[in-house]
Coordinates of N, CA, C and O in Angstrom, one line a residue:
X384 N 6.6 20.6 -5.2 CA 6.5 20.1 -3.9 C 7.4 18.8 -3.8 O 7.3 17.9 -4.7
X385 N 8.2 18.7 -2.7 CA 9.0 17.6 -2.5 C 8.2 16.4 -2.0 O 7.4 16.6 -1.0
X386 N 8.4 15.2 -2.5 CA 7.7 14.0 -1.8 C 8.2 13.8 -0.5 O 9.4 14.1 -0.1
X387 N 7.4 13.2 0.4 CA 7.7 12.9 1.8 C 8.4 11.5 1.8 O 7.9 10.6 1.1
X388 N 9.4 11.3 2.5 CA 10.0 10.0 2.7 C 9.9 9.6 4.1 O 10.2 10.3 5.1
X389 N 9.5 8.4 4.3 CA 9.4 7.8 5.6 C 10.1 6.4 5.6 O 10.1 5.7 4.7
X390 N 10.9 6.2 6.7 CA 11.8 5.0 6.7 C 11.3 4.1 7.8 O 11.1 4.5 9.0
X391 N 11.1 2.8 7.5 CA 10.9 1.8 8.5 C 12.0 0.8 8.4 O 12.6 0.6 7.4
X392 N 12.2 0.1 9.5 CA 13.3 -0.8 9.5 C 13.0 -2.3 9.5 O 13.8 -3.2 9.3
X393 N 11.7 -2.6 9.6 CA 11.3 -4.0 9.5 C 9.8 -4.1 9.1 O 9.1 -3.1 9.0
X394 N 9.3 -5.3 8.9 CA 8.0 -5.6 8.4 C 6.9 -5.0 9.4 O 5.9 -4.4 9.0
X395 N 7.2 -5.2 10.6 CA 6.2 -4.8 11.7 C 6.1 -3.3 11.7 O 5.0 -2.8 11.8
X396 N 7.2 -2.6 11.6 CA 7.2 -1.1 11.6 C 6.4 -0.6 10.3 O 5.7 0.4 10.4
X397 N 6.7 -1.3 9.2 CA 6.0 -0.9 8.0 C 4.5 -1.1 8.1 O 3.7 -0.2 7.7
X398 N 4.1 -2.2 8.5 CA 2.6 -2.5 8.7 C 2.0 -1.5 9.6 O 1.0 -0.9 9.4
X399 N 2.7 -1.1 10.8 CA 2.2 -0.2 11.8 C 2.1 1.2 11.2 O 1.0 1.8 11.4
X400 N 3.1 1.6 10.5 CA 3.1 2.9 9.9 C 1.9 3.1 8.9 O 1.2 4.1 8.9
X401 N 1.9 2.1 8.1 CA 0.8 2.1 7.0 C -0.6 2.2 7.6 O -1.5 2.9 7.2
X402 N -0.8 1.4 8.7 CA -2.1 1.3 9.3 C -2.4 2.7 10.0 O -3.6 3.2 9.9
X403 N -1.5 3.3 10.6 CA -1.7 4.7 11.2 C -2.0 5.7 10.1 O -2.9 6.5 10.3
X404 N -1.3 5.6 9.0 CA -1.5 6.6 7.9 C -2.9 6.3 7.3 O -3.6 7.3 6.9
X405 N -3.4 5.1 7.2 CA -4.6 4.8 6.6 C -5.8 5.5 7.4 O -6.8 5.8 6.8
X406 N -5.6 5.7 8.7 CA -6.6 6.3 9.6 C -6.6 7.8 9.5 O -7.5 8.4 9.8
X407 N -5.5 8.4 9.0 CA -5.3 9.8 9.0 C -5.4 10.5 7.7 O -5.7 11.7 7.5
X408 N -5.1 9.8 6.6 CA -5.0 10.4 5.3 C -6.3 10.5 4.6 O -7.2 9.6 4.6
X409 N -6.6 11.7 3.9 CA -7.8 11.7 3.1 C -7.5 10.9 1.8 O -6.4 10.5 1.5
X410 N -8.5 10.7 1.0 CA -8.3 10.0 -0.3 C -7.2 10.7 -1.1 O -7.2 11.9 -1.2
X411 N -6.2 9.9 -1.5 CA -5.0 10.5 -2.2 C -4.3 9.4 -2.9 O -4.6 8.2 -2.8
X412 N -3.2 9.7 -3.6 CA -2.4 8.8 -4.3 C -1.1 8.7 -3.5 O -0.6 9.7 -3.1
X413 N -0.7 7.4 -3.2 CA 0.6 7.2 -2.5 C 1.5 6.4 -3.5 O 1.1 5.4 -4.0
X414 N 2.7 6.9 -3.8 CA 3.6 6.3 -4.6 C 4.6 5.6 -3.8 O 5.3 6.2 -3.0
X415 N 4.8 4.2 -4.0 CA 5.8 3.5 -3.3 C 6.8 3.0 -4.3 O 6.5 2.4 -5.3
X416 N 8.0 3.4 -4.0 CA 9.1 3.2 -5.0 C 10.2 2.4 -4.3 O 10.6 2.7 -3.2
X417 N 10.6 1.3 -4.9 CA 11.6 0.5 -4.3 C 11.8 -0.8 -5.1 O 11.0 -1.2 -5.9
X418 N 13.0 -1.5 -4.9 CA 13.2 -2.7 -5.6 C 12.3 -3.9 -5.2 O 11.7 -3.8 -4.1
X419 N 12.4 -4.9 -5.9 CA 11.6 -6.1 -5.5 C 11.9 -6.5 -4.1 O 13.1 -6.6 -3.7
X420 N 10.9 -6.8 -3.3 CA 11.2 -7.3 -1.9 C 11.4 -6.1 -0.9 O 11.8 -6.4 0.2
X421 N 11.2 -4.9 -1.3 CA 11.5 -3.8 -0.4 C 10.4 -3.5 0.6 O 10.6 -2.7 1.4
X422 N 9.2 -4.1 0.4 CA 8.1 -3.9 1.4 C 6.9 -3.1 0.8 O 6.1 -2.7 1.6
X423 N 6.9 -2.9 -0.4 CA 5.7 -2.1 -1.0 C 4.4 -2.8 -0.7 O 3.5 -2.1 -0.2
X424 N 4.3 -4.0 -1.0 CA 3.0 -4.8 -0.7 C 2.8 -4.9 0.7 O 1.7 -4.9 1.2
X425 N 3.9 -5.0 1.5 CA 3.7 -5.1 3.0 C 3.1 -3.7 3.4 O 2.1 -3.8 4.3
X426 N 3.5 -2.6 2.9 CA 2.9 -1.3 3.2 C 1.4 -1.3 2.9 O 0.5 -0.9 3.7
X427 N 1.0 -1.8 1.7 CA -0.3 -1.9 1.3 C -1.2 -2.8 2.2 O -2.3 -2.4 2.6
X428 N -0.6 -3.9 2.6 CA -1.3 -4.8 3.5 C -1.6 -4.1 4.8 O -2.7 -4.2 5.3
X429 N -0.6 -3.4 5.4 CA -0.9 -2.6 6.6 C -1.8 -1.5 6.4 O -2.7 -1.2 7.2
X430 N -1.8 -0.8 5.3 CA -2.7 0.3 4.9 C -4.1 -0.2 4.9 O -5.1 0.3 5.5
X431 N -4.3 -1.3 4.2 CA -5.6 -1.9 4.1 C -6.2 -2.4 5.4 O -7.4 -2.3 5.8
X432 N -5.3 -3.0 6.2 CA -5.6 -3.4 7.6 C -6.2 -2.2 8.3 O -7.1 -2.3 9.1
X433 N -5.5 -1.1 8.3 CA -5.9 0.1 8.9 C -7.2 0.7 8.5 O -7.9 1.4 9.2
X434 N -7.6 0.3 7.2 CA -8.9 0.7 6.7 C -10.0 -0.4 7.0 O -11.1 -0.2 6.6
X435 N -9.6 -1.4 7.8 CA -10.6 -2.4 8.1 C -10.7 -3.6 7.2 O -11.5 -4.5 7.4
X436 N -9.8 -3.7 6.2 CA -9.9 -4.8 5.3 C -9.3 -6.1 5.9 O -8.2 -6.0 6.6
X437 N -9.9 -7.2 5.8 CA -9.5 -8.4 6.5 C -9.2 -9.6 5.5 O -8.9 -10.7 5.9
X438 N -9.2 -9.2 4.2 CA -8.9 -10.3 3.2 C -7.4 -10.4 2.9 O -6.5 -9.9 3.5
X439 N -7.2 -11.1 1.8 CA -5.8 -11.3 1.3 C -5.4 -10.2 0.5 O -6.1 -9.7 -0.4
X440 N -4.1 -9.8 0.7 CA -3.5 -8.7 -0.1 C -2.3 -9.3 -0.9 O -1.4 -9.8 -0.2
X441 N -2.4 -9.3 -2.2 CA -1.3 -9.8 -3.0 C -0.7 -8.7 -3.8 O -1.3 -7.7 -4.2
X442 N 0.6 -9.0 -4.3 CA 1.2 -8.0 -5.1 C 0.6 -8.0 -6.5 O 0.3 -9.1 -7.0
X443 N 0.4 -6.9 -7.1 CA -0.2 -6.9 -8.5 C 0.8 -7.0 -9.6 O 0.6 -6.6 -10.7
X444 N 1.9 -7.7 -9.3 CA 3.0 -7.8 -10.3 C 2.5 -8.4 -11.7 O 2.9 -8.0 -12.7
X445 N 1.6 -9.4 -11.6 CA 1.2 -10.0 -12.8 C -0.2 -9.4 -13.3 O -0.5 -9.4 -14.5
X446 N -1.0 -9.0 -12.4 CA -2.3 -8.5 -12.7 C -2.3 -7.0 -13.1 O -3.2 -6.5 -13.6
X447 N -1.3 -6.3 -12.7 CA -1.0 -4.9 -12.8 C -1.9 -4.0 -11.8 O -1.4 -3.0 -11.3
X448 N -3.2 -4.4 -11.6 CA -4.0 -3.7 -10.7 C -4.8 -4.6 -9.8 O -5.4 -5.5 -10.3
X449 N -4.8 -4.4 -8.5 CA -5.7 -5.1 -7.6 C -6.6 -4.0 -7.0 O -6.1 -3.0 -6.5
X450 N -7.9 -4.3 -7.1 CA -8.9 -3.4 -6.5 C -9.4 -3.9 -5.2 O -9.7 -5.1 -5.1
X451 N -9.5 -3.1 -4.2 CA -10.1 -3.4 -3.0 C -11.4 -2.6 -2.8 O -11.3 -1.4 -2.3
X452 N -12.5 -3.2 -3.1 CA -13.8 -2.5 -3.2 C -14.5 -2.5 -1.8 O -15.5 -1.7 -1.6
X453 N -14.1 -3.3 -0.9 CA -14.8 -3.4 0.4 C -14.3 -2.4 1.4 O -14.6 -2.5 2.6
X454 N -13.4 -1.5 1.0 CA -13.0 -0.5 2.0 C -13.4 0.9 1.4 O -13.6 1.0 0.2
X455 N -13.6 1.8 2.3 CA -14.0 3.1 1.9 C -13.0 4.2 2.3 O -12.6 4.2 3.5
X456 N -12.5 5.0 1.4 CA -12.7 4.9 0.0 C -12.1 3.7 -0.6 O -11.2 3.1 0.0
X457 N -12.4 3.3 -1.8 CA -11.8 2.2 -2.5 C -10.3 2.4 -2.6 O -9.8 3.5 -2.7
X458 N -9.6 1.2 -2.6 CA -8.1 1.3 -2.7 C -7.8 0.5 -4.0 O -8.2 -0.6 -4.2
X459 N -6.9 1.1 -4.8 CA -6.4 0.5 -6.0 C -4.9 0.3 -5.8 O -4.2 1.3 -5.6
X460 N -4.4 -0.9 -5.9 CA -3.0 -1.2 -5.7 C -2.4 -1.5 -7.1 O -2.8 -2.5 -7.7
X461 N -1.6 -0.7 -7.6 CA -1.0 -0.8 -9.0 C 0.4 -1.1 -8.9 O 1.2 -0.7 -8.1
X462 N 0.9 -1.9 -9.9 CA 2.3 -2.2 -10.1 C 2.6 -1.7 -11.5 O 2.2 -2.3 -12.5
X463 N 3.4 -0.7 -11.6 CA 3.7 -0.1 -12.9 C 5.1 -0.5 -13.5 O 5.6 0.1 -14.4
X464 N 5.7 -1.5 -12.9 CA 7.0 -1.9 -13.3 C 7.1 -2.3 -14.8 O 8.0 -1.9 -15.5
X465 N 6.1 -3.0 -15.3 CA 6.1 -3.5 -16.6 C 5.8 -2.4 -17.6 O 5.9 -2.6 -18.9
X466 N 5.2 -1.3 -17.1 CA 4.8 -0.3 -18.0 C 6.0 0.6 -18.3 O 6.2 1.3 -19.1

């Protein structure tokens, strides 16, 4: 199965797309691939906003995993760069 690619052109579009997907997708794994600063955490921020999360969303670059337990289903934001 080929992965789906979606392109956004700015932070606002990325946040909006992610929020819309958050409302439509069943529990699943989403792989975000891109260089530093490409908007991966921005996507997660929009996705969590779409799930109703109102807290702070940070990149897991140093912690490796950020867990968001106040959304249903739970969201785990992983950074596998160092692995």
